Tab-separated table of C-alpha atoms and ligand atoms in Angstrom:
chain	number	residue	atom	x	y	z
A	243	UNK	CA	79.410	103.246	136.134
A	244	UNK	CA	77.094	103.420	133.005
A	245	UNK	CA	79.584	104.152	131.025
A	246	UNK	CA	81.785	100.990	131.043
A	247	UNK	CA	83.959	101.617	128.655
A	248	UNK	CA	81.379	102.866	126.151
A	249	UNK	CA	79.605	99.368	126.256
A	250	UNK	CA	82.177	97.157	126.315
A	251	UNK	CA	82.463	95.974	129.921
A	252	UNK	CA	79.333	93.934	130.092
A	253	UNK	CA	80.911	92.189	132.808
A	254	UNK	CA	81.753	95.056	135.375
A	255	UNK	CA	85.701	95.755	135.175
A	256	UNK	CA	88.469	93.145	136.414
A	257	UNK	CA	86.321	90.272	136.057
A	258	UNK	CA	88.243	87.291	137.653
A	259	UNK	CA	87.601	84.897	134.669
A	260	UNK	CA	88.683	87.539	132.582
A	261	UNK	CA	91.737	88.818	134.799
A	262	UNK	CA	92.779	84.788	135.170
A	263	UNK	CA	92.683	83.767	131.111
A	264	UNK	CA	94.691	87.339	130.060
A	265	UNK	CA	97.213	86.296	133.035
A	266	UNK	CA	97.694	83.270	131.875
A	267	UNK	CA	98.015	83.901	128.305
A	268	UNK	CA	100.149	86.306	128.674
A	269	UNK	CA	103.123	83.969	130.208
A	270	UNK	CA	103.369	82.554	126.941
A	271	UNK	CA	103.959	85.827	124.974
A	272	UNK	CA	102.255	88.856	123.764
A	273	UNK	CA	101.985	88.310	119.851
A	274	UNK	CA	103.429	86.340	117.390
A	275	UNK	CA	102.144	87.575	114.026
A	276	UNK	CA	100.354	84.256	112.733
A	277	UNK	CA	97.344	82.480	113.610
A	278	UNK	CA	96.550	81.355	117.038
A	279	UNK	CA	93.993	78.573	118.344
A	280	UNK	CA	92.429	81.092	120.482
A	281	UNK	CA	92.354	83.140	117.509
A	282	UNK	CA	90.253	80.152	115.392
A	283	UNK	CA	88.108	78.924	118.711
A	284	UNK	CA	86.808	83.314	118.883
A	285	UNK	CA	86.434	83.122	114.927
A	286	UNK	CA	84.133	79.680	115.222
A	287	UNK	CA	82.483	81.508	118.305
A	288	UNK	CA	81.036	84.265	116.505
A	289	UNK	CA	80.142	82.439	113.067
A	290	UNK	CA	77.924	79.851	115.633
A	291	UNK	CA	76.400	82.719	116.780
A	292	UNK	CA	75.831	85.199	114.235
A	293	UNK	CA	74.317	82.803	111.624
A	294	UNK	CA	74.731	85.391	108.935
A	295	UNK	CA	78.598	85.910	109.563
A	296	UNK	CA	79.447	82.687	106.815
A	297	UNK	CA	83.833	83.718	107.583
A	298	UNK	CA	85.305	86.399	109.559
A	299	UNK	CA	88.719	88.541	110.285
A	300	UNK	CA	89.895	89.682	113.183
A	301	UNK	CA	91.297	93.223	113.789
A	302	UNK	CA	91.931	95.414	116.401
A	303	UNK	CA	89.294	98.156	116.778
A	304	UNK	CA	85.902	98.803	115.921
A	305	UNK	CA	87.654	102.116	113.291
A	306	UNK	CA	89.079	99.415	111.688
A	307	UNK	CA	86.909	96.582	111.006
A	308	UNK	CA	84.400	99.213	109.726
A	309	UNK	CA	86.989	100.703	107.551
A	310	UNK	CA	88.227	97.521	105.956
A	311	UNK	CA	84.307	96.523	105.681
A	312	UNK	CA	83.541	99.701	103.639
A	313	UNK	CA	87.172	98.710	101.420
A	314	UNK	CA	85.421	95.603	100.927
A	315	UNK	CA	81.880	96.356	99.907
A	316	UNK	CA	83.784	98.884	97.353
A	317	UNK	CA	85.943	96.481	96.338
A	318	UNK	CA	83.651	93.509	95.499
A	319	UNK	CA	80.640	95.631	93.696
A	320	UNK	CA	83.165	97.997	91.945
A	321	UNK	CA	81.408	101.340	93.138
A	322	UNK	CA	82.820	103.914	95.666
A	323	UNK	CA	79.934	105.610	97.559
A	324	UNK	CA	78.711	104.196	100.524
A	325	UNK	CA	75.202	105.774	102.323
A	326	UNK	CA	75.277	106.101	106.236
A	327	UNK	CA	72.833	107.800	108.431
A	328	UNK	CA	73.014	111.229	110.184
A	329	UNK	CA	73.961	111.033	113.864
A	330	UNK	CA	75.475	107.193	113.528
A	331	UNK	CA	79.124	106.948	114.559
A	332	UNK	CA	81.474	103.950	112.542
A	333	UNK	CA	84.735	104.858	114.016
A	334	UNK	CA	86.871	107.614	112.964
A	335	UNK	CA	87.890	106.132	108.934
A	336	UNK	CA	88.047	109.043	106.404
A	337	UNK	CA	85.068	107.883	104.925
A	338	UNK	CA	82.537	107.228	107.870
A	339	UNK	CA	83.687	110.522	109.721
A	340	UNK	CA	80.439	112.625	107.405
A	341	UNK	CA	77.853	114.102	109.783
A	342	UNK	CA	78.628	111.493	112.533
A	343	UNK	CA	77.856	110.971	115.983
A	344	UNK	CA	79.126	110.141	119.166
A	345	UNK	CA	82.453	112.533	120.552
A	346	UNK	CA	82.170	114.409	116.767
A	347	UNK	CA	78.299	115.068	117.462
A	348	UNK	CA	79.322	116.238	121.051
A	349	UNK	CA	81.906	118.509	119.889
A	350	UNK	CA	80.069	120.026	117.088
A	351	UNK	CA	82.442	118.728	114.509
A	352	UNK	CA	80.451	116.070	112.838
A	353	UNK	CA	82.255	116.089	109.560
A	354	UNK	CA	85.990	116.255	110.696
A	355	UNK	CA	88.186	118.807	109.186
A	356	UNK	CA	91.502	116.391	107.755
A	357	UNK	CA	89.009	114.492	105.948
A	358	UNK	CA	89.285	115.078	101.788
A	359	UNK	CA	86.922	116.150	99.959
A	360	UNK	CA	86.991	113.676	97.326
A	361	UNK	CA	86.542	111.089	99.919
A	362	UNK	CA	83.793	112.840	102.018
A	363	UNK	CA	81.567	113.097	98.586
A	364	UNK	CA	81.608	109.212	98.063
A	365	UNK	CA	79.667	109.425	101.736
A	366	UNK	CA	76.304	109.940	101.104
A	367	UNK	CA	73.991	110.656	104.201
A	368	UNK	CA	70.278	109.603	104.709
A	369	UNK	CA	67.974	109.978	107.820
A	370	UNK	CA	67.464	107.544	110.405
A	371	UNK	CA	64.487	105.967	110.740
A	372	UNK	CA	63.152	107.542	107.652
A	373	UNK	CA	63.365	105.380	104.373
A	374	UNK	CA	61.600	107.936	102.360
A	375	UNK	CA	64.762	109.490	102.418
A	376	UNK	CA	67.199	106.485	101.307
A	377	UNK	CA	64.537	105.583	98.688
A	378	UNK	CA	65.400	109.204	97.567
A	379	UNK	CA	69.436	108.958	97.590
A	380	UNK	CA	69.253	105.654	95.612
A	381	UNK	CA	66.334	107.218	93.087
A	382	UNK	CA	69.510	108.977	92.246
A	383	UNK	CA	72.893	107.195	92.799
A	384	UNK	CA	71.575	103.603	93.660
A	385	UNK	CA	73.785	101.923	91.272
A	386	UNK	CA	77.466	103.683	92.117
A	387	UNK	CA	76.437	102.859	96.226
A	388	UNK	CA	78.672	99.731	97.402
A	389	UNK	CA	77.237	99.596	100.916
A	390	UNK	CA	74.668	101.025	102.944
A	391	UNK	CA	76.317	101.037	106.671
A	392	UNK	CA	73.527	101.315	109.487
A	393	UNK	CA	73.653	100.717	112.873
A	394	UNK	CA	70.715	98.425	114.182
A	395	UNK	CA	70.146	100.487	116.468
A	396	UNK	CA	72.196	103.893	116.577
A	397	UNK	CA	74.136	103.948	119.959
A	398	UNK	CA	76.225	107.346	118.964
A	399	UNK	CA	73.255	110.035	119.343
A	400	UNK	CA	72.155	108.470	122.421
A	401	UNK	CA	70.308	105.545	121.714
A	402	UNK	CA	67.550	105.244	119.138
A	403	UNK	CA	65.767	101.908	118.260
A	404	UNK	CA	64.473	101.004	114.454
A	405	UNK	CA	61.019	102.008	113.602
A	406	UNK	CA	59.348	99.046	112.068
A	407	UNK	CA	60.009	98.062	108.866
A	408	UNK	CA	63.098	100.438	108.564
A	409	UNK	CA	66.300	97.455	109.171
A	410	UNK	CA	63.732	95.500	106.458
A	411	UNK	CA	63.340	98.228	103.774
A	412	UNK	CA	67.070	98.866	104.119
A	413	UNK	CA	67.886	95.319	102.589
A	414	UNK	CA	65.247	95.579	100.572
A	415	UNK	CA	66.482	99.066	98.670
A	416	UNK	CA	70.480	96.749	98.815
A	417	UNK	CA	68.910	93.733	96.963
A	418	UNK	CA	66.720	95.966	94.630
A	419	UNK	CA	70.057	97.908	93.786
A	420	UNK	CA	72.431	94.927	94.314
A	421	UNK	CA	74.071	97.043	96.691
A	422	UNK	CA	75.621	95.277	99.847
A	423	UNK	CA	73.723	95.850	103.621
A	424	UNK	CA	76.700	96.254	106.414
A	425	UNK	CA	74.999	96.409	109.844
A	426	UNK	CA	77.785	97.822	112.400
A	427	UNK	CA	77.099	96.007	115.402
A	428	UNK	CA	80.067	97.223	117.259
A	429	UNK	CA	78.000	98.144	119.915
A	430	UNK	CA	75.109	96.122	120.047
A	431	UNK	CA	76.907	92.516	119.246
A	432	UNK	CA	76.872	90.597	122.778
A	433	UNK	CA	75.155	93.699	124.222
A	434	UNK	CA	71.750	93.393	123.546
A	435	UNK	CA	71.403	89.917	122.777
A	436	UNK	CA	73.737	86.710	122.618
A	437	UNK	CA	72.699	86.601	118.520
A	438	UNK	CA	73.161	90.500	118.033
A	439	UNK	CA	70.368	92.740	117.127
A	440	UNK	CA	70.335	91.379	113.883
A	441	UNK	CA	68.176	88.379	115.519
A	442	UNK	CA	66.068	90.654	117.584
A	443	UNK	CA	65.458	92.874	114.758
A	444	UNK	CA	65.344	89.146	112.030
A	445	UNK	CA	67.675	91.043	109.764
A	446	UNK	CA	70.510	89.388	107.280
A	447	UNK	CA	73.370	91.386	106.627
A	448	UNK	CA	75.760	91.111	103.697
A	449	UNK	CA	78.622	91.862	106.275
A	450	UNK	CA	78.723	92.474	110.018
A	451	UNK	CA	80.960	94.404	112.332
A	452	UNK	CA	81.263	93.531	115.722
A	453	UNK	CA	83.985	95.415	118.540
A	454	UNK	CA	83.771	96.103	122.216
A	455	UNK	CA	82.604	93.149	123.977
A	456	UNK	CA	83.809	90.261	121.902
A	457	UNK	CA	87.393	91.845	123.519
A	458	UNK	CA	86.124	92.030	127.107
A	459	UNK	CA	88.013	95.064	127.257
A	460	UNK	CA	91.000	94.508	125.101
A	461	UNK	CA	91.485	95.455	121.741
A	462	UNK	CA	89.895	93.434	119.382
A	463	UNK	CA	87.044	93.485	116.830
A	464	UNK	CA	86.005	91.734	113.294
A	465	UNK	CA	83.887	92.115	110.074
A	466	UNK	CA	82.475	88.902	108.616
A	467	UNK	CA	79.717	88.015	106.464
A	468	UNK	CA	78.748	85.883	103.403
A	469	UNK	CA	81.619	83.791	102.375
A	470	UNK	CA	81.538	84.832	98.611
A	471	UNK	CA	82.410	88.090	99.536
A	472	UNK	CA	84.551	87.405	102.654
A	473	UNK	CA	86.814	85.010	99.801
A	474	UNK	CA	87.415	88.264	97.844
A	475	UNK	CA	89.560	89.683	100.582
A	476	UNK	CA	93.574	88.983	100.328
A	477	UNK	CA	94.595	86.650	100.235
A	478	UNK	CA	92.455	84.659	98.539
A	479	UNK	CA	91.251	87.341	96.502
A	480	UNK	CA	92.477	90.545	95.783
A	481	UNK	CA	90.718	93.246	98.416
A	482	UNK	CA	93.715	93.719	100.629
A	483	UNK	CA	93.959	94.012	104.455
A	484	UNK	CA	95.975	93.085	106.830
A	485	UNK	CA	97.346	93.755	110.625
A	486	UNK	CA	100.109	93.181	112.512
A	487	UNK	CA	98.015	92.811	116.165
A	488	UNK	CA	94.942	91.464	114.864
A	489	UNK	CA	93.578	88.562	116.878
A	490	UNK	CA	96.304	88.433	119.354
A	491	UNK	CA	96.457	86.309	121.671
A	492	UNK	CA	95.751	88.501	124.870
A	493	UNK	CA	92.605	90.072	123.260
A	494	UNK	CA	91.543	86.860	122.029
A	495	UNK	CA	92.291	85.188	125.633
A	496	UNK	CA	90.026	88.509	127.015
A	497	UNK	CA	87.254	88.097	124.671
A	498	UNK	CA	86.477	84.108	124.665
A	499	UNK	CA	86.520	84.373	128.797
A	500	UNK	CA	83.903	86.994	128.314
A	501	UNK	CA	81.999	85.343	125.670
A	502	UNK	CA	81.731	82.364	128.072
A	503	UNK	CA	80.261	84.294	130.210
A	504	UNK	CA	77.434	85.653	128.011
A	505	UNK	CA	76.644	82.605	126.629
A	506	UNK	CA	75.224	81.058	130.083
A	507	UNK	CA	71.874	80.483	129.951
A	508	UNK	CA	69.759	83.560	131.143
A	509	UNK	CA	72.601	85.902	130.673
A	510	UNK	CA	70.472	88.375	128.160
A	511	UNK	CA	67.325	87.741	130.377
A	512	UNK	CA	69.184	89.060	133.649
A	513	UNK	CA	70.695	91.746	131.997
A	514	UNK	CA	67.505	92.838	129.974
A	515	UNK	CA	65.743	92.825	133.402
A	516	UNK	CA	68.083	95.086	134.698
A	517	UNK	CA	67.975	97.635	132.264
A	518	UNK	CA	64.285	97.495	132.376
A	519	UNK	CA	64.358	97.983	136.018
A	520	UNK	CA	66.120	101.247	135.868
A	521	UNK	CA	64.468	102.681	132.870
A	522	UNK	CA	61.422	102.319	134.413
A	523	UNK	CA	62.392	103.498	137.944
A	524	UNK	CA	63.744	106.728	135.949
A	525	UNK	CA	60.391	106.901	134.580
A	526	UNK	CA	58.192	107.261	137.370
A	527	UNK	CA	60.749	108.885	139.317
A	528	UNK	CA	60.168	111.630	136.021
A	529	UNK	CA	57.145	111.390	136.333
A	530	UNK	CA	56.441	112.021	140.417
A	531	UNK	CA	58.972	114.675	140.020
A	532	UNK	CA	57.221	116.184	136.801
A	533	UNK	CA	60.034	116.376	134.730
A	534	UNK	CA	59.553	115.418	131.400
A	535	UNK	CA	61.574	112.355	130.160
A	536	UNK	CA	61.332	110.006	127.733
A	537	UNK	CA	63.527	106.370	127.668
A	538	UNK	CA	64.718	103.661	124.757
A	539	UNK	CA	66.432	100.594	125.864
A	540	UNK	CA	67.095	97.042	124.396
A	541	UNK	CA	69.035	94.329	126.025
A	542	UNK	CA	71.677	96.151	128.071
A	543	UNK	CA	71.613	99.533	126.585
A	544	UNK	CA	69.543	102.447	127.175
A	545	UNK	CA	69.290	106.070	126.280
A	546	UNK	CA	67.414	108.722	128.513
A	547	UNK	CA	65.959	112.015	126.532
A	548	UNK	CA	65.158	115.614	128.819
A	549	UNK	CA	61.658	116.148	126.427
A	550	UNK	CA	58.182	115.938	126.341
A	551	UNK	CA	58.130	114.037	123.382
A	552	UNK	CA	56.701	110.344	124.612
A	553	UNK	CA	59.068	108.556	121.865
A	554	UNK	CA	62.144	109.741	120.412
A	555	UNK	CA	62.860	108.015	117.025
A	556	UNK	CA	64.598	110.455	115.285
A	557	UNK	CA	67.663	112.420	115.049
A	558	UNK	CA	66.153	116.060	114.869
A	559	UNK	CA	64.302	115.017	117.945
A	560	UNK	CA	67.387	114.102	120.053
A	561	UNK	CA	69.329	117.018	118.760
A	562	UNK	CA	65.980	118.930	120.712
A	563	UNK	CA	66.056	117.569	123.761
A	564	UNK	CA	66.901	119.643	126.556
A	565	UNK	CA	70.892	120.198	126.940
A	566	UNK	CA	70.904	122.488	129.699
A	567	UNK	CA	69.142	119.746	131.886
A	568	UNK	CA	70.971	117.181	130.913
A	569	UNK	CA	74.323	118.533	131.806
A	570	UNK	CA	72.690	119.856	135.619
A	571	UNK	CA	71.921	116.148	135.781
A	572	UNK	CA	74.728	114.623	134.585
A	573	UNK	CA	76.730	116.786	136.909
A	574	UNK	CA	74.726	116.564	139.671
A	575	UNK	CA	74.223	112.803	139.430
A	576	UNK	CA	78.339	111.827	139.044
A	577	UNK	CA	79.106	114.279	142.418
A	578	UNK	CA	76.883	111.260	144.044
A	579	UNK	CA	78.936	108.707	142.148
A	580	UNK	CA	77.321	107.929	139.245
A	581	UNK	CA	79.108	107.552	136.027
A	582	UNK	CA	76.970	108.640	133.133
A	583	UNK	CA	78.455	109.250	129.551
A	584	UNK	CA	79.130	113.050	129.262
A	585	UNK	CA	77.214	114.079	126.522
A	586	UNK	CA	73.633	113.621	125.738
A	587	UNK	CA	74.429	111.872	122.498
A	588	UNK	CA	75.730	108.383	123.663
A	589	UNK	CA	74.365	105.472	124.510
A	590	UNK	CA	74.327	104.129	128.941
A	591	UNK	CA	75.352	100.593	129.339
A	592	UNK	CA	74.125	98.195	132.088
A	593	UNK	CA	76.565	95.335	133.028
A	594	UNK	CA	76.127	91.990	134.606
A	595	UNK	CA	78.100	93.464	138.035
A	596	UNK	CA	75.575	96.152	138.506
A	597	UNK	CA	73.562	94.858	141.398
A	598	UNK	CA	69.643	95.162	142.154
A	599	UNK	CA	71.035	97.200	144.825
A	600	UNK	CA	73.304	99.427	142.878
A	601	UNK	CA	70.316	100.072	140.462
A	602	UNK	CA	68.031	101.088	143.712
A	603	UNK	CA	70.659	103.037	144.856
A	604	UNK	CA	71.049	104.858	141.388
A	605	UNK	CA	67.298	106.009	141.395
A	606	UNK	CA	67.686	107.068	144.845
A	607	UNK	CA	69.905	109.429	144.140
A	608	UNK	CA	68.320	110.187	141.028
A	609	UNK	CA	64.780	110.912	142.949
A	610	UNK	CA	66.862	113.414	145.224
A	611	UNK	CA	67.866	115.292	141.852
A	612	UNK	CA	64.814	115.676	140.306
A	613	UNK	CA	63.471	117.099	143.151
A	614	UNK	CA	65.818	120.070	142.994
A	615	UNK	CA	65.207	120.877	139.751
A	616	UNK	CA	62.990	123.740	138.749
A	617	UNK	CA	59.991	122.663	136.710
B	876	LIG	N1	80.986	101.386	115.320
B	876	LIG	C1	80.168	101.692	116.351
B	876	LIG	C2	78.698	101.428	116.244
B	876	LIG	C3	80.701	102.257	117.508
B	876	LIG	O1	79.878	102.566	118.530
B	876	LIG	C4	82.092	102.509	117.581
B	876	LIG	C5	82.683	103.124	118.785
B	876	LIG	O2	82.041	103.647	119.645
B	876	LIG	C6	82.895	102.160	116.491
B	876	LIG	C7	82.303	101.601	115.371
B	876	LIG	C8	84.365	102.402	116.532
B	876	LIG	O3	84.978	101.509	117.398
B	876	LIG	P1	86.399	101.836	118.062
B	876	LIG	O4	86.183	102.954	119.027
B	876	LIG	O5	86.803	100.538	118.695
B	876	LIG	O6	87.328	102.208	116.948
């Protein structure tokens, strides 16, 4: 399984540790509405690890803790649009769902009917990678744009890593325009690095969203960020939000067992290894074969392109990569019992259950495929 749950099992499924504190918890009850001490010993967890995350809320999906980030931004600069890239995928809010990726990119709908009008033209969309072409939307609108919302590196149209100097010049257009810089780690927090890819990358975020694997599995996620703005939410300001589920205590038992986990020393370094194992075994395995194939990976996520381009940094590149190959792969791969994502456009996840002879195994059968296919 590469798939694992779109990126949230870094652990492999059922983890014992896991299993054992959501057991446990659960004798106690399911929910209670108010504050628990798992609830504040998660919170403290990811402030000691994501420096720039100053206070934090819980909620309980990734769609939501972008949605009430966005509500936010708005809410403390006083402006409505918001700027997000082509091809990255925020969760399904009316606002975020604007030439997005991930199951909407797959399906050919990336701007879902449903979604108003009025609220779709307060999205603004820029390319990725390319800051030529935020430079250019703020030239214009800079001072009516709350937020700029960017994946660190965009996991919803496969997986594409930041060019140099594009994460920097992102803050750099929010400070020039005192607009605020959300970086949606939903998918990379825990994932590709026990500080988030805002440490690999050395970028400071005005808010961060984080999902998936700070809820091993259960439904959780959060936005946090600098504690001036985090104060302006309800109710200690006036930005409201609010949720019934949020941090309860079964997620929260689910996500600090996994969070233990990661935090062991050499945890990233194993995982890292592994992913660079496999990308590189599908490399020359590409390359013996002579099919052309091109890989990005960071930490425990990868992406794998069908093209003949040696990097792919861009959307319009991924959205040329060779479809009818990938899906004679992808089926001809999961009849040997491997579990890739459906759909060229998303992200593969490596977990810390994969073993070095589960990876072997993998580019076996992967060497057997390529050599069927016509060249
Ligand atoms: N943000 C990113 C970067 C994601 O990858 C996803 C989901 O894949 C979301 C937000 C939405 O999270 P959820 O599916 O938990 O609503």
């Amino acid at each position: 399984d590469y798939v694992g749950s779109w990126g949230t099992a870094i652990l492999g499924h059922a983890h014992p540790a896991v299993v054992k504190a959501v057991q446990e918890v659960a004798e106690h009850g399911l929910s209670f509405g108010a504050p628990t001490a798992g609830e504040v010993e998660i919170a403290m967890k990811i402030c000691q690890h994501f420096p720039s995350i100053e206070s934090v809320r819980l909620v309980s999906s990734g769609t939501e803790a972008t949605m009430s980030a966005i509500r936010l931004a708005r809410g403390a600069t006083g402006r409505d649009k918001i700027l997000k890239f082509e091809g990255c995928y925020h969760g399904h809010s009316d606002s975020l769902l604007v030439k997005a990726g991930s199951g909407a990119l797959t399906f050919g709908m990336p701007s879902s009917p449903g979604v108003p009008k009025v609220m779709a033209q307060e999205t603004l969309t820029a390319t990725y990678n390319d800051i030529d072409s935020v430079t250019q939307i703020f030239e214009k609108y800079g001072h009516e744009i709350a937020a700029i919302i960017v994946e660190p590196i965009a996991g919803n149209m496969n997986c594409v890593l930041p060019l140099p100097g594009f994460l920097s010049g992102l803050r750099e257009i929010c400070d020039q325009y005192k607009s605020l810089l959300i970086v949606d780690e939903v998918m990379t927090g825990f994932r590709v690095d026990l500080n988030g890819a805002q440490k690999v990358y050395n970028i400071k975020p005005d808010i961060t969203t984080l999902g998936k694997v700070i809820g091993g599995g259960m439904p959780i996620a959060a936005f946090g960020g600098r504690k001036d703005i985090m104060e302006q939410m309800s109710p200690a300001g006036s930005i409201y939000q609010a949720g019934t589920l949020s941090g309860n205590p079964i997620a929260v038992a689910a996500g600090l067992a996994t969070l233990k986990e990661v935090e062991k020393p050499g945890f990233f370094t194993d995982l890292s290894a592994k992913t660079d194992y496999l990308m590189q075994g599908l490399l020359a395995r590409s390359q013996a074969a002579k099919i052309p194939l091109s890989v990005n990976y960071m930490g425990g996520m990868f992406g794998i392109f069908f093209t003949d381009e040696p990097v792919v940094s861009h959307f319009a590149q991924v959205m040329n990569t060779d479809l009818p190959r990938f899906k004679k792969f992808f089926s001809a791969v999961l009849q040997q019992g491997i579990y890739m994502a459906p759909s060229a456009y998303e992200a593969g996840f490596i977990s810390a259950a994969h073993t070095m002879q589960d990876l072997e195994k993998s580019l076996d059968i992967v060497e057997q495929v390529f050599s069927k296919f016509e060249k």
